[in-house]
mmCIF file of C-alpha atoms in Angstrom:
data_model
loop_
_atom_site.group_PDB
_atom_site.id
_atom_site.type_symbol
_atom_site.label_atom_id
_atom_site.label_comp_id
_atom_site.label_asym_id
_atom_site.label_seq_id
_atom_site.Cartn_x
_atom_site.Cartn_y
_atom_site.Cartn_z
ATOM 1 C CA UNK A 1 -50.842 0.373 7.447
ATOM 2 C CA UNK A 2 -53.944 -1.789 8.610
ATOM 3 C CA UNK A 3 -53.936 -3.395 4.754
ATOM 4 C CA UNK A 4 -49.867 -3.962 5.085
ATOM 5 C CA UNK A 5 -49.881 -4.975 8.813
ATOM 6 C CA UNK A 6 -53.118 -7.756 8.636
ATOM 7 C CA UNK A 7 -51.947 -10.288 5.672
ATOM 8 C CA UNK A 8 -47.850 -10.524 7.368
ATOM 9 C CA UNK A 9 -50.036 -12.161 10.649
ATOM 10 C CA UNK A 10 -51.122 -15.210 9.096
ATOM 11 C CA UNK A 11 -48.475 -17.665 7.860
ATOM 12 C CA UNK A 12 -49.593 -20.507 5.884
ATOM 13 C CA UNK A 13 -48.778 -21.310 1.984
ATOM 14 C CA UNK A 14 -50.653 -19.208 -0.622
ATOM 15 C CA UNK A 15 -50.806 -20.000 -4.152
ATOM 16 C CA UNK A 16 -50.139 -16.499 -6.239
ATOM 17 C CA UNK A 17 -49.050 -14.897 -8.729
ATOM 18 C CA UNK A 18 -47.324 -11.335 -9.188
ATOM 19 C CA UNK A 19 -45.746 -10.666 -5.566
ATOM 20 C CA UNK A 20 -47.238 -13.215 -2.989
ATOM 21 C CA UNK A 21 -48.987 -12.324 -0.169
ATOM 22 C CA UNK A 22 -46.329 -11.420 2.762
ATOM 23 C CA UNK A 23 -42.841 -12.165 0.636
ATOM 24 C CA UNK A 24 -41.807 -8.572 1.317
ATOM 25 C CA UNK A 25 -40.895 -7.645 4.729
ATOM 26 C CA UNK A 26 -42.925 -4.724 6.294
ATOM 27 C CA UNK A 27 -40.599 -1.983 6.015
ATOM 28 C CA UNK A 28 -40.736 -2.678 2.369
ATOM 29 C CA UNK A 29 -44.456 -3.386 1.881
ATOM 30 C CA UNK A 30 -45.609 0.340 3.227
ATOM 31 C CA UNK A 31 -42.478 1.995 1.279
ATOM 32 C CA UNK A 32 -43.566 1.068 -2.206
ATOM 33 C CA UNK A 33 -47.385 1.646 -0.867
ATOM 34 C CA UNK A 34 -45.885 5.488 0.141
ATOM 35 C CA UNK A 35 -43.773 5.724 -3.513
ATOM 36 C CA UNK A 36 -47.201 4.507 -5.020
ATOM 37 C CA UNK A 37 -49.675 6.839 -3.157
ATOM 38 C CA UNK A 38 -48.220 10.344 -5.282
ATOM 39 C CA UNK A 39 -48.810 8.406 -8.239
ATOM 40 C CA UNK A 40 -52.977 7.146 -7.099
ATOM 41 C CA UNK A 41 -53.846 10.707 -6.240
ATOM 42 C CA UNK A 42 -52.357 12.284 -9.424
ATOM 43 C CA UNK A 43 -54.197 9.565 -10.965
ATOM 44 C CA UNK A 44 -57.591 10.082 -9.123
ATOM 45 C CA UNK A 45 -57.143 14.248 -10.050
ATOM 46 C CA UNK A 46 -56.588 13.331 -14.057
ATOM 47 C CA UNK A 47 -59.783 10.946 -14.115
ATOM 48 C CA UNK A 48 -61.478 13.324 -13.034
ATOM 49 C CA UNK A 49 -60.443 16.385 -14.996
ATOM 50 C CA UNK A 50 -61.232 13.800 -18.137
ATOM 51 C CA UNK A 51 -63.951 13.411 -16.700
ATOM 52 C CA UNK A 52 -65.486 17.072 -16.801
ATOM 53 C CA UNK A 53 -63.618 17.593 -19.932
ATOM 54 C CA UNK A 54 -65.787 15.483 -21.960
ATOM 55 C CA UNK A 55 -67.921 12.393 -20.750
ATOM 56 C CA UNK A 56 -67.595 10.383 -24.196
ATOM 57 C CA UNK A 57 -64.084 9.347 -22.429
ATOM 58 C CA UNK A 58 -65.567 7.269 -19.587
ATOM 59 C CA UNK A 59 -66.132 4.413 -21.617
ATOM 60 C CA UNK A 60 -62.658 4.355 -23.158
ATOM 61 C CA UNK A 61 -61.656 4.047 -19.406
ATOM 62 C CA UNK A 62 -64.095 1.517 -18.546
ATOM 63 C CA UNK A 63 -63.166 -0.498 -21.570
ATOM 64 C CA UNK A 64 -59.127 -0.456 -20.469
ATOM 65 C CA UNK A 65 -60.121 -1.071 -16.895
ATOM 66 C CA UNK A 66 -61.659 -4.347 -18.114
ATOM 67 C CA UNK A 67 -58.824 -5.213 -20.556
ATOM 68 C CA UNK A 68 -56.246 -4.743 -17.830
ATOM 69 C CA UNK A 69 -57.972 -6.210 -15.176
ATOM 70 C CA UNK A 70 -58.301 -9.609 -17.571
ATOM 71 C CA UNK A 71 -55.123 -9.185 -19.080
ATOM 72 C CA UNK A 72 -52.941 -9.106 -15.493
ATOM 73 C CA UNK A 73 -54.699 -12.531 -14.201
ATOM 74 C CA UNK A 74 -54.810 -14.587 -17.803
ATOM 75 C CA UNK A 75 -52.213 -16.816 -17.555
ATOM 76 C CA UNK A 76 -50.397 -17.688 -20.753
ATOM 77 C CA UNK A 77 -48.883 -20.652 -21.280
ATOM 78 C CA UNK A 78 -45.115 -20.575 -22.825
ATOM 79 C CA UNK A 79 -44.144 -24.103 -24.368
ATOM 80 C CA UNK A 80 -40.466 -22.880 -24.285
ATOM 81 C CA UNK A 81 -39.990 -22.527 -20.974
ATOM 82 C CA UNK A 82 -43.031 -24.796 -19.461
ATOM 83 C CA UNK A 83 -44.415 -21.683 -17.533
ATOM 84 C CA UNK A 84 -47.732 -19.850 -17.431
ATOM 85 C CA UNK A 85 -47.270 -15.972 -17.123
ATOM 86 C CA UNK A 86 -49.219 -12.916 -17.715
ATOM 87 C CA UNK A 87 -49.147 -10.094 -20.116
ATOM 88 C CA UNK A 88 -49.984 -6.800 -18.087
ATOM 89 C CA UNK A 89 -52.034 -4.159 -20.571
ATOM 90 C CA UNK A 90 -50.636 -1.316 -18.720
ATOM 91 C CA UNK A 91 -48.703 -0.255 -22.022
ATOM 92 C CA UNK A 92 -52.192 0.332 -23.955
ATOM 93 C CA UNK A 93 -53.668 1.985 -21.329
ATOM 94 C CA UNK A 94 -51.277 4.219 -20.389
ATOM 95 C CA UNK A 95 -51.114 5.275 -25.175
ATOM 96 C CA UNK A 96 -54.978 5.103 -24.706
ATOM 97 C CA UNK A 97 -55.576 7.533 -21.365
ATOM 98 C CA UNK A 98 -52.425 8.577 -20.164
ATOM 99 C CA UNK A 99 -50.275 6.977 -17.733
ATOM 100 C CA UNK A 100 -51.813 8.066 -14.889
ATOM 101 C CA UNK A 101 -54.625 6.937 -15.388
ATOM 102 C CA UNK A 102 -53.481 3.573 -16.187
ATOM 103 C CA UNK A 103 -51.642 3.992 -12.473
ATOM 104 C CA UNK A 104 -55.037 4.152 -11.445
ATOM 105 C CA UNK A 105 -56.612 1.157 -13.868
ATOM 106 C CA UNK A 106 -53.991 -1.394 -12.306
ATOM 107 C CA UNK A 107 -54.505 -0.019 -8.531
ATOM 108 C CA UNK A 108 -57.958 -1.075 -8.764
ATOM 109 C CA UNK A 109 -57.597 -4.473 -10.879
ATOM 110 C CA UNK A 110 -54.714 -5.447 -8.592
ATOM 111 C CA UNK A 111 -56.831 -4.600 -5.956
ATOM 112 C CA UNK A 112 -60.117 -7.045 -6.802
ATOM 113 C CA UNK A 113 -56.609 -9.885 -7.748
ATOM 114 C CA UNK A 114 -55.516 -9.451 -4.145
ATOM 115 C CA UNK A 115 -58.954 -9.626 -2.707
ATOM 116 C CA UNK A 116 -60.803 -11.899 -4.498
ATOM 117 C CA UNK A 117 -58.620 -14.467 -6.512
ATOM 118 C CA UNK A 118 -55.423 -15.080 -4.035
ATOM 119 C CA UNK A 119 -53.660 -13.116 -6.898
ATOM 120 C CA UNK A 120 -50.360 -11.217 -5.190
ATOM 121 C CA UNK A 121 -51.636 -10.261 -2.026
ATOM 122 C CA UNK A 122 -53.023 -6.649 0.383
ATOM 123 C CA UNK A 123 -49.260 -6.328 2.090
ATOM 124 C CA UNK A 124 -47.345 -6.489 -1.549
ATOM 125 C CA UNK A 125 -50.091 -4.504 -3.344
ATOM 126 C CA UNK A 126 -48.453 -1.295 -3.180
ATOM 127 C CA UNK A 127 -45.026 -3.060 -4.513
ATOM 128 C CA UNK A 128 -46.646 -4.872 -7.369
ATOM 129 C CA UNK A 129 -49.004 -1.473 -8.416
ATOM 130 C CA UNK A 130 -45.588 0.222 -8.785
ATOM 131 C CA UNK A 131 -44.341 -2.492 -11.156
ATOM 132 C CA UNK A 132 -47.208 -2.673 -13.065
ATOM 133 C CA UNK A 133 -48.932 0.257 -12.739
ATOM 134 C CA UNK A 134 -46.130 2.884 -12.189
ATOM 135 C CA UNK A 135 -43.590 1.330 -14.045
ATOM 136 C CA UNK A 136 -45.453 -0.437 -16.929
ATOM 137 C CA UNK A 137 -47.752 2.402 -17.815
ATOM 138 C CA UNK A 138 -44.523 4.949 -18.000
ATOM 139 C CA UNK A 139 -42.750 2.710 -19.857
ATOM 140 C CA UNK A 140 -45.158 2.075 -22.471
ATOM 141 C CA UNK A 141 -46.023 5.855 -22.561
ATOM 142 C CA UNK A 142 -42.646 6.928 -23.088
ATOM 143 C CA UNK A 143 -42.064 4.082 -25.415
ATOM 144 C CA UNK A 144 -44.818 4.788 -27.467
ATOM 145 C CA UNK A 145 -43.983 8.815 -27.539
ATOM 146 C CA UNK A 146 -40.421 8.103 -28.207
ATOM 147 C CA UNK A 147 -41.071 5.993 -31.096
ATOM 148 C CA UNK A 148 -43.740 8.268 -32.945
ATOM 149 C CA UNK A 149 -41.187 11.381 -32.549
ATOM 150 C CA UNK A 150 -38.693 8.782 -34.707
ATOM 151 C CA UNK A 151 -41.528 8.452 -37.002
ATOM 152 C CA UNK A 152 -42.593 4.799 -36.018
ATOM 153 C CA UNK A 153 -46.417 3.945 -37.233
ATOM 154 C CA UNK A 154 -49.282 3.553 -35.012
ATOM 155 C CA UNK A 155 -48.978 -0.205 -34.623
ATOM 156 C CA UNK A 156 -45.117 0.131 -35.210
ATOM 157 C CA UNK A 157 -45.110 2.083 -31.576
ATOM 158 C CA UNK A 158 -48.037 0.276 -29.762
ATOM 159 C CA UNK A 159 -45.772 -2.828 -30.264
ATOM 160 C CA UNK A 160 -42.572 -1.513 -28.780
ATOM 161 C CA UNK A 161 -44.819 0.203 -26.477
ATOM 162 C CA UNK A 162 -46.293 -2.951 -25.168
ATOM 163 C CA UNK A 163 -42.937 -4.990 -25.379
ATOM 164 C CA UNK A 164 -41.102 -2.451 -23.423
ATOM 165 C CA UNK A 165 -44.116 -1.897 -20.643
ATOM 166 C CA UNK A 166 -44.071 -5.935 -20.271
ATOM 167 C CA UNK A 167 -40.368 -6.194 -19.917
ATOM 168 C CA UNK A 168 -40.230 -2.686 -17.851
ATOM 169 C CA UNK A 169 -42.904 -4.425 -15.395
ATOM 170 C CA UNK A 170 -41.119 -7.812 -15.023
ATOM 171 C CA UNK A 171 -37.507 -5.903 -14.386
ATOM 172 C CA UNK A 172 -39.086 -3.829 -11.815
ATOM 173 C CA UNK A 173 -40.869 -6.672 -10.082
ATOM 174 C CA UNK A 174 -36.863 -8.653 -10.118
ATOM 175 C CA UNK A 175 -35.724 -4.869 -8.530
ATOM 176 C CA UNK A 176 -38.610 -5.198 -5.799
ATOM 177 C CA UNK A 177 -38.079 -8.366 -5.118
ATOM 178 C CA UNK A 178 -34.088 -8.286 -4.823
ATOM 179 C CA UNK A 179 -34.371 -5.440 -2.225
ATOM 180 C CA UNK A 180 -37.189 -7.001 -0.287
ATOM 181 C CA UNK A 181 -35.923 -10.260 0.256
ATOM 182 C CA UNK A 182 -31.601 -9.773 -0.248
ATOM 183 C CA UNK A 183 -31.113 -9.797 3.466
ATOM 184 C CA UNK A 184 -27.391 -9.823 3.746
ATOM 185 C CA UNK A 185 -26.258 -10.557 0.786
ATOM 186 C CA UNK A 186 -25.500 -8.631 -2.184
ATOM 187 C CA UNK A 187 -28.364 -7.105 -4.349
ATOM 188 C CA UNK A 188 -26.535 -7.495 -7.881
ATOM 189 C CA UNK A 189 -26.126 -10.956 -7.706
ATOM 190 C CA UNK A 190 -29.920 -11.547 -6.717
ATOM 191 C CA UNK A 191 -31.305 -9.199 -8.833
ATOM 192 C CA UNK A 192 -29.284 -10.678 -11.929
ATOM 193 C CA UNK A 193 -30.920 -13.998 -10.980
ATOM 194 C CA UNK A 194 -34.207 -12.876 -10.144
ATOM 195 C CA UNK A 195 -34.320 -11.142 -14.022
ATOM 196 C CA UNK A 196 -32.294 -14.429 -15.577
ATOM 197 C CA UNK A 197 -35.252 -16.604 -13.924
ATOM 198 C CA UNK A 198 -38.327 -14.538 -15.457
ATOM 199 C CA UNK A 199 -36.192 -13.956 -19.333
ATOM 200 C CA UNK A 200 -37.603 -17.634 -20.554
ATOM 201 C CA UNK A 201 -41.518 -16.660 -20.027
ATOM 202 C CA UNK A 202 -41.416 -13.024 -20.353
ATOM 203 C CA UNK A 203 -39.379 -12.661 -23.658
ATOM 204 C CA UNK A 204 -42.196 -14.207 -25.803
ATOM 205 C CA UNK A 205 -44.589 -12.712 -23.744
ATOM 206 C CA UNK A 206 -43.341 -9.117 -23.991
ATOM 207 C CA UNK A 207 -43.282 -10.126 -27.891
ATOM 208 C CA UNK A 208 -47.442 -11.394 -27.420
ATOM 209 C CA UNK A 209 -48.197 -7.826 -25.188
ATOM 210 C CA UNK A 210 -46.678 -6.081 -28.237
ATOM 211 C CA UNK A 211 -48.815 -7.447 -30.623
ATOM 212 C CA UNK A 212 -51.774 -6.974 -28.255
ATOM 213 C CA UNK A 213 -51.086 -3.344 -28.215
ATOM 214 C CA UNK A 214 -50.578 -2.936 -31.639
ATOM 215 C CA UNK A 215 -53.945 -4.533 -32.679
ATOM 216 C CA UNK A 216 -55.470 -2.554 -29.860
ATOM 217 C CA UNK A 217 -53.936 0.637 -31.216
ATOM 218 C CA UNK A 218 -54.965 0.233 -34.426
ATOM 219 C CA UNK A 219 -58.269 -1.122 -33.817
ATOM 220 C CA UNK A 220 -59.510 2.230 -32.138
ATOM 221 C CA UNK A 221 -58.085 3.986 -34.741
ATOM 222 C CA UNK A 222 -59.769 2.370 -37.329
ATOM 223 C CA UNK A 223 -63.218 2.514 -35.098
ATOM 224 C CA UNK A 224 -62.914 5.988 -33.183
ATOM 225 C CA UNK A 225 -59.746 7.929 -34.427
ATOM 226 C CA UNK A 226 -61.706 10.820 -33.044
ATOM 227 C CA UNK A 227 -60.754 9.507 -29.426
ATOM 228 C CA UNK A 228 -56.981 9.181 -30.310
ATOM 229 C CA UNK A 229 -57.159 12.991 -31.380
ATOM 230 C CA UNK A 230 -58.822 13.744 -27.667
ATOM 231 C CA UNK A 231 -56.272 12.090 -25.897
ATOM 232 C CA UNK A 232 -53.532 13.150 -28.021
ATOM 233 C CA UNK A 233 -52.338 9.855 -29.458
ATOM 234 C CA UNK A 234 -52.261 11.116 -32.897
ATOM 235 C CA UNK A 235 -52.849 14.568 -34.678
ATOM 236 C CA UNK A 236 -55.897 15.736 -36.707
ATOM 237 C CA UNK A 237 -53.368 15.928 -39.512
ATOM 238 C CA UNK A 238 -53.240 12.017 -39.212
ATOM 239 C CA UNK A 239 -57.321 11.508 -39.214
ATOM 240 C CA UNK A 240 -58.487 9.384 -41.775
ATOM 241 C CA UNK A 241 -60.083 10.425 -45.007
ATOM 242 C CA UNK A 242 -63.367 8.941 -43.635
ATOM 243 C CA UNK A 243 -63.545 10.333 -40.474
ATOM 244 C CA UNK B 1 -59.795 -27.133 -64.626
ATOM 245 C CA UNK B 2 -59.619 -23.838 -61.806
ATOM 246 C CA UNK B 3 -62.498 -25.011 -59.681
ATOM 247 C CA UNK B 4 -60.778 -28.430 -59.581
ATOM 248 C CA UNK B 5 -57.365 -27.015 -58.624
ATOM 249 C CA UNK B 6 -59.061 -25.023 -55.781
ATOM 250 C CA UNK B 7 -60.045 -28.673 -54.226
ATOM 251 C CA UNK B 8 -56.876 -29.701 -54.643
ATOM 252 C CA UNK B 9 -55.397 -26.329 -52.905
ATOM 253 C CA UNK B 10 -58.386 -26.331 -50.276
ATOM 254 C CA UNK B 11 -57.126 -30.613 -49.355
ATOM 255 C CA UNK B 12 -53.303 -29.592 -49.677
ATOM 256 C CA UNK B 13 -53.603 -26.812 -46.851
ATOM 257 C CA UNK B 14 -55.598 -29.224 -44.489
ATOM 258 C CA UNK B 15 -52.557 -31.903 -44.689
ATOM 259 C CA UNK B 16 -50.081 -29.099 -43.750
ATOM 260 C CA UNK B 17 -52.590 -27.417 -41.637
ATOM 261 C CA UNK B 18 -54.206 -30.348 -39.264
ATOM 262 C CA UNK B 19 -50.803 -31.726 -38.607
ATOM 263 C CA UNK B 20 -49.375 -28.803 -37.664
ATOM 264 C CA UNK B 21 -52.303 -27.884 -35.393
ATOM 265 C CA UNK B 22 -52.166 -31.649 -33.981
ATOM 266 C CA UNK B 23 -47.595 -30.766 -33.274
ATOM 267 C CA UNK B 24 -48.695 -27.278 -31.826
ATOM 268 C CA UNK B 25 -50.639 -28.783 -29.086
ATOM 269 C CA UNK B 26 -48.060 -31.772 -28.342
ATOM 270 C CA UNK B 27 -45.038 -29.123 -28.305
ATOM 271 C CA UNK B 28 -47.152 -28.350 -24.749
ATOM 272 C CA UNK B 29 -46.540 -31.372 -23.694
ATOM 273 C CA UNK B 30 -42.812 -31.126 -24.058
ATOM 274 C CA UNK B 31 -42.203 -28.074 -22.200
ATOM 275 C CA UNK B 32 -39.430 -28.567 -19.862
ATOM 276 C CA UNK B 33 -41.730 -27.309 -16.705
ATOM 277 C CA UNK B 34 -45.213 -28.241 -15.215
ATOM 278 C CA UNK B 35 -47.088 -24.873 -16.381
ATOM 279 C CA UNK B 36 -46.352 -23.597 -13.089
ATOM 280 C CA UNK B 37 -47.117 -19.875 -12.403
ATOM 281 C CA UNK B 38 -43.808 -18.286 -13.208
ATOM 282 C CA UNK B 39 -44.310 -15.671 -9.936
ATOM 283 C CA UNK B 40 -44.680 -19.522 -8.435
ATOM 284 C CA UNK B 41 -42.133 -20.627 -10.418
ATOM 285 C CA UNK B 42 -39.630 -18.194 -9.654
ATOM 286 C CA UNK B 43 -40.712 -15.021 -7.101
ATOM 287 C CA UNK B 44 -41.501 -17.968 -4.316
ATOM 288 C CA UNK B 45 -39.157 -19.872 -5.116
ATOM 289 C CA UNK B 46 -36.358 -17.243 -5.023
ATOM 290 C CA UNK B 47 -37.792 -15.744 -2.064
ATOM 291 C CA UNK B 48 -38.238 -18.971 -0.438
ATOM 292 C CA UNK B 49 -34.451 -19.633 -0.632
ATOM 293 C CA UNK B 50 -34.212 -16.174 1.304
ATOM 294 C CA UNK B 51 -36.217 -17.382 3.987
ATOM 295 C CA UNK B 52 -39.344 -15.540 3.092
ATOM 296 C CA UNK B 53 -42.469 -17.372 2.472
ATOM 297 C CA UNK B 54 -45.527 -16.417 1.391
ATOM 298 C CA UNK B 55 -48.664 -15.920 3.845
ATOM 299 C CA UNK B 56 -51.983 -16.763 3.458
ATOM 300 C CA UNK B 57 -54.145 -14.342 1.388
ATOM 301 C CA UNK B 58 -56.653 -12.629 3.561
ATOM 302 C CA UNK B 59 -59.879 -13.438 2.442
ATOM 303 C CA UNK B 60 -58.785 -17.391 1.982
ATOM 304 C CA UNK B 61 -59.940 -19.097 -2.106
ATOM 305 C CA UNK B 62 -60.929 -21.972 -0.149
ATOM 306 C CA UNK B 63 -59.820 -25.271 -2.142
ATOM 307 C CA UNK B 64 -60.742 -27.655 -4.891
ATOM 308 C CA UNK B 65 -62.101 -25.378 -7.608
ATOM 309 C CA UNK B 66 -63.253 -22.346 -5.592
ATOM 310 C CA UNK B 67 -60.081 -20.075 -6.783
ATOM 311 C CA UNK B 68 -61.191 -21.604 -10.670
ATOM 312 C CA UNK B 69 -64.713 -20.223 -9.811
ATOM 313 C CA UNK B 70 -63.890 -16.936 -9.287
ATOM 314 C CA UNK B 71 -61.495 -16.515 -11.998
ATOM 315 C CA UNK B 72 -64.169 -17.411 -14.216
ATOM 316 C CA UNK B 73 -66.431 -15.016 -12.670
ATOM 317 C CA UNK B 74 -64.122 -12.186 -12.573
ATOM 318 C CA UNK B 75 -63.473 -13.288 -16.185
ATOM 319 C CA UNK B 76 -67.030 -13.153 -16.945
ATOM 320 C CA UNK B 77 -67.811 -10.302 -15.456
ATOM 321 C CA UNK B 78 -64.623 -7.860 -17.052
ATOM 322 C CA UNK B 79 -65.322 -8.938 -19.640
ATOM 323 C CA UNK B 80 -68.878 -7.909 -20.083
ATOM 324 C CA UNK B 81 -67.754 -4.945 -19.082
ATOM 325 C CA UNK B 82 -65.309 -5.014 -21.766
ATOM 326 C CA UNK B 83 -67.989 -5.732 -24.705
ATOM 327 C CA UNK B 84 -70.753 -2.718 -22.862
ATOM 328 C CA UNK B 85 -67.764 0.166 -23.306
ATOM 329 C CA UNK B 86 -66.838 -1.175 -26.695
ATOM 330 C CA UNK B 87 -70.812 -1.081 -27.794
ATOM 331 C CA UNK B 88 -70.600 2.416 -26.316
ATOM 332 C CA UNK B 89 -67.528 3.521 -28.314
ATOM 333 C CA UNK B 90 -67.983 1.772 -31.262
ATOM 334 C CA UNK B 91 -72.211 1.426 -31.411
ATOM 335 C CA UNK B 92 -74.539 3.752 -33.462
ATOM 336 C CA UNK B 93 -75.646 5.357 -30.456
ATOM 337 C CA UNK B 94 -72.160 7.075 -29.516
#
């Protein structure tokens, strides 16, 4: 409450991205921080039962922490809509170590963003892990699950996985933001604007976050397929020859 | 004869290639926008029109280039963290 209660105080211009510092009223700040909590612990417990499990994992999280946490504060410039926006990297986290995990991965990089680089802000943190974290990582997960059951190749299902995760994220953030900010007037109409306003930037970038987990995908396959098998991406039916 | 039609292939791709490079980066130029953060662009902005504002970070970037400091450093720093996991994964000694 301390973290949601301290950054609404102050009241001068801040220059951020994701949800801003103090945009969402109070009542809404520490609701998505008590829809998010659930989601932390679960993700705390799976760490560390991956943990025990088998220790050659830890660096497969540390890797994704690192990817995420540069991925969710690169801005991107897109020449058709004269924007800068970010990708997220929940979507190959969440393939990579589950999404719970990833719930975890973006806590923490959001986190050192709100802290450190004026990027979103403490009182929106919970609101913007949800997108990103919550949302994103399920997204991607199911997309990516969904889309191997059809029969969709490794780098066939990282890219809708990552496409969907970006666009997931960026229609969650227009749901937040509509109910945080609507006062009296209708949500529909707001939230249809909010999601018309980010469609320019976050069409080609969902397409670029595809690609991103594609390669990703397939990279680790090609150099440690013996992870994917761990963490149930793929089969041992589907090892390579080599491996 | 072939060695001489691989100059000729090697000059023909740098006239498509350079001038297509040098249009790439002036298509930037034309964007419609000033390369404004689009959760500038459009979460403020929206918000702003619904009376809400955004507050001051708590622990303030201070100005001129201090915010571009620690990007870089954060930068830096993830992603040396980045290339030590992937050495770890990927290296001889996994």
């Amino acid at each position: 409450m301390t973290l949601v209660a301290l950054p609404l105080l102050s009241a001068t211009p801040a220059f951020a991205m994701h949800i801003s510092e103090g945009i969402l009223p109070f009542h809404w700040a520490a609701f998505w921080y008590l829809v998010l909590a659930p989601f932390v612990a679960l993700g705390v417990r799976r760490l560390n039962a991956i943990s025990r499990e088998d220790l050659s994992l830890k660096p497969l999280v540390g890797l994704l922490a690192a990817v995420v946490f540069i991925i969710s504060c690169m801005p991107i410039p897109v020449p058709t809509a004269g924007t800068c926006s970010h990708p997220c990297g929940t979507g190959v986290a969440a393939i990579l170590v589950g999404p719970l995990v990833s719930v975890l991965i973006a806590a923490v990089s959001l986190l050192i963003q709100a802290l450190f680089l004026a990027h979103g802000g403490l009182s929106t943190l919970g609101a913007n892990t949800f997108s990103m974290g919550v949302v994103g990582s399920f997204a991607g997960w199911l997309a990516f699950r969904g889309a191997r059951r059809l029969g969709g190749s490794l780098a066939v299902a990282g890219f809708v996985a990552g496409l969907l995760a970006d666009w997931a994220t960026y229609a969650a953030t227009a749901l937040i933001l509509s109910l945080g900010i609507r006062g009296e007037a209708s949500f529909t109409p707001l939230f249809v604007k909010v999601v018309l306003a980010f469609l320019p930037t976050q069409l080609p970038l969902g397409i670029l976050e595809g690609v991103i987990t594609a390669g990703m995908v397939t990279l680790l396959y090609r150099k440690r397929p013996d992870l994917l098998v761990k963490m149930r991406v793929i089969t041992e039916k589907e090892l390579p020859a080599h491996a | 004869m072939p060695e001489r039609r691989r100059k000729w292939k090697i000059l023909l791709m740098h006239l498509v290639l350079l001038p297509t490079l040098l249009f790439a980066f002036y298509f930037f130029t034309l964007a419609p926008k000033s390369w404004e953060g689009v959760d500038e662009a459009v979460v403020e902005k929206i918000a702003r029109e619904h009376g809400r504002e955004a507050t001051a970070p708590l622990i303030e970037p201070g100005s001129g280039d201090l915010l571009l400091f620690g990007f870089l450093v954060g930068g830096v720093v993830a992603g040396f963290a980045a290339g030590y996991y992937w050495r770890q994964l990927t290296g001889k000694d996994k």
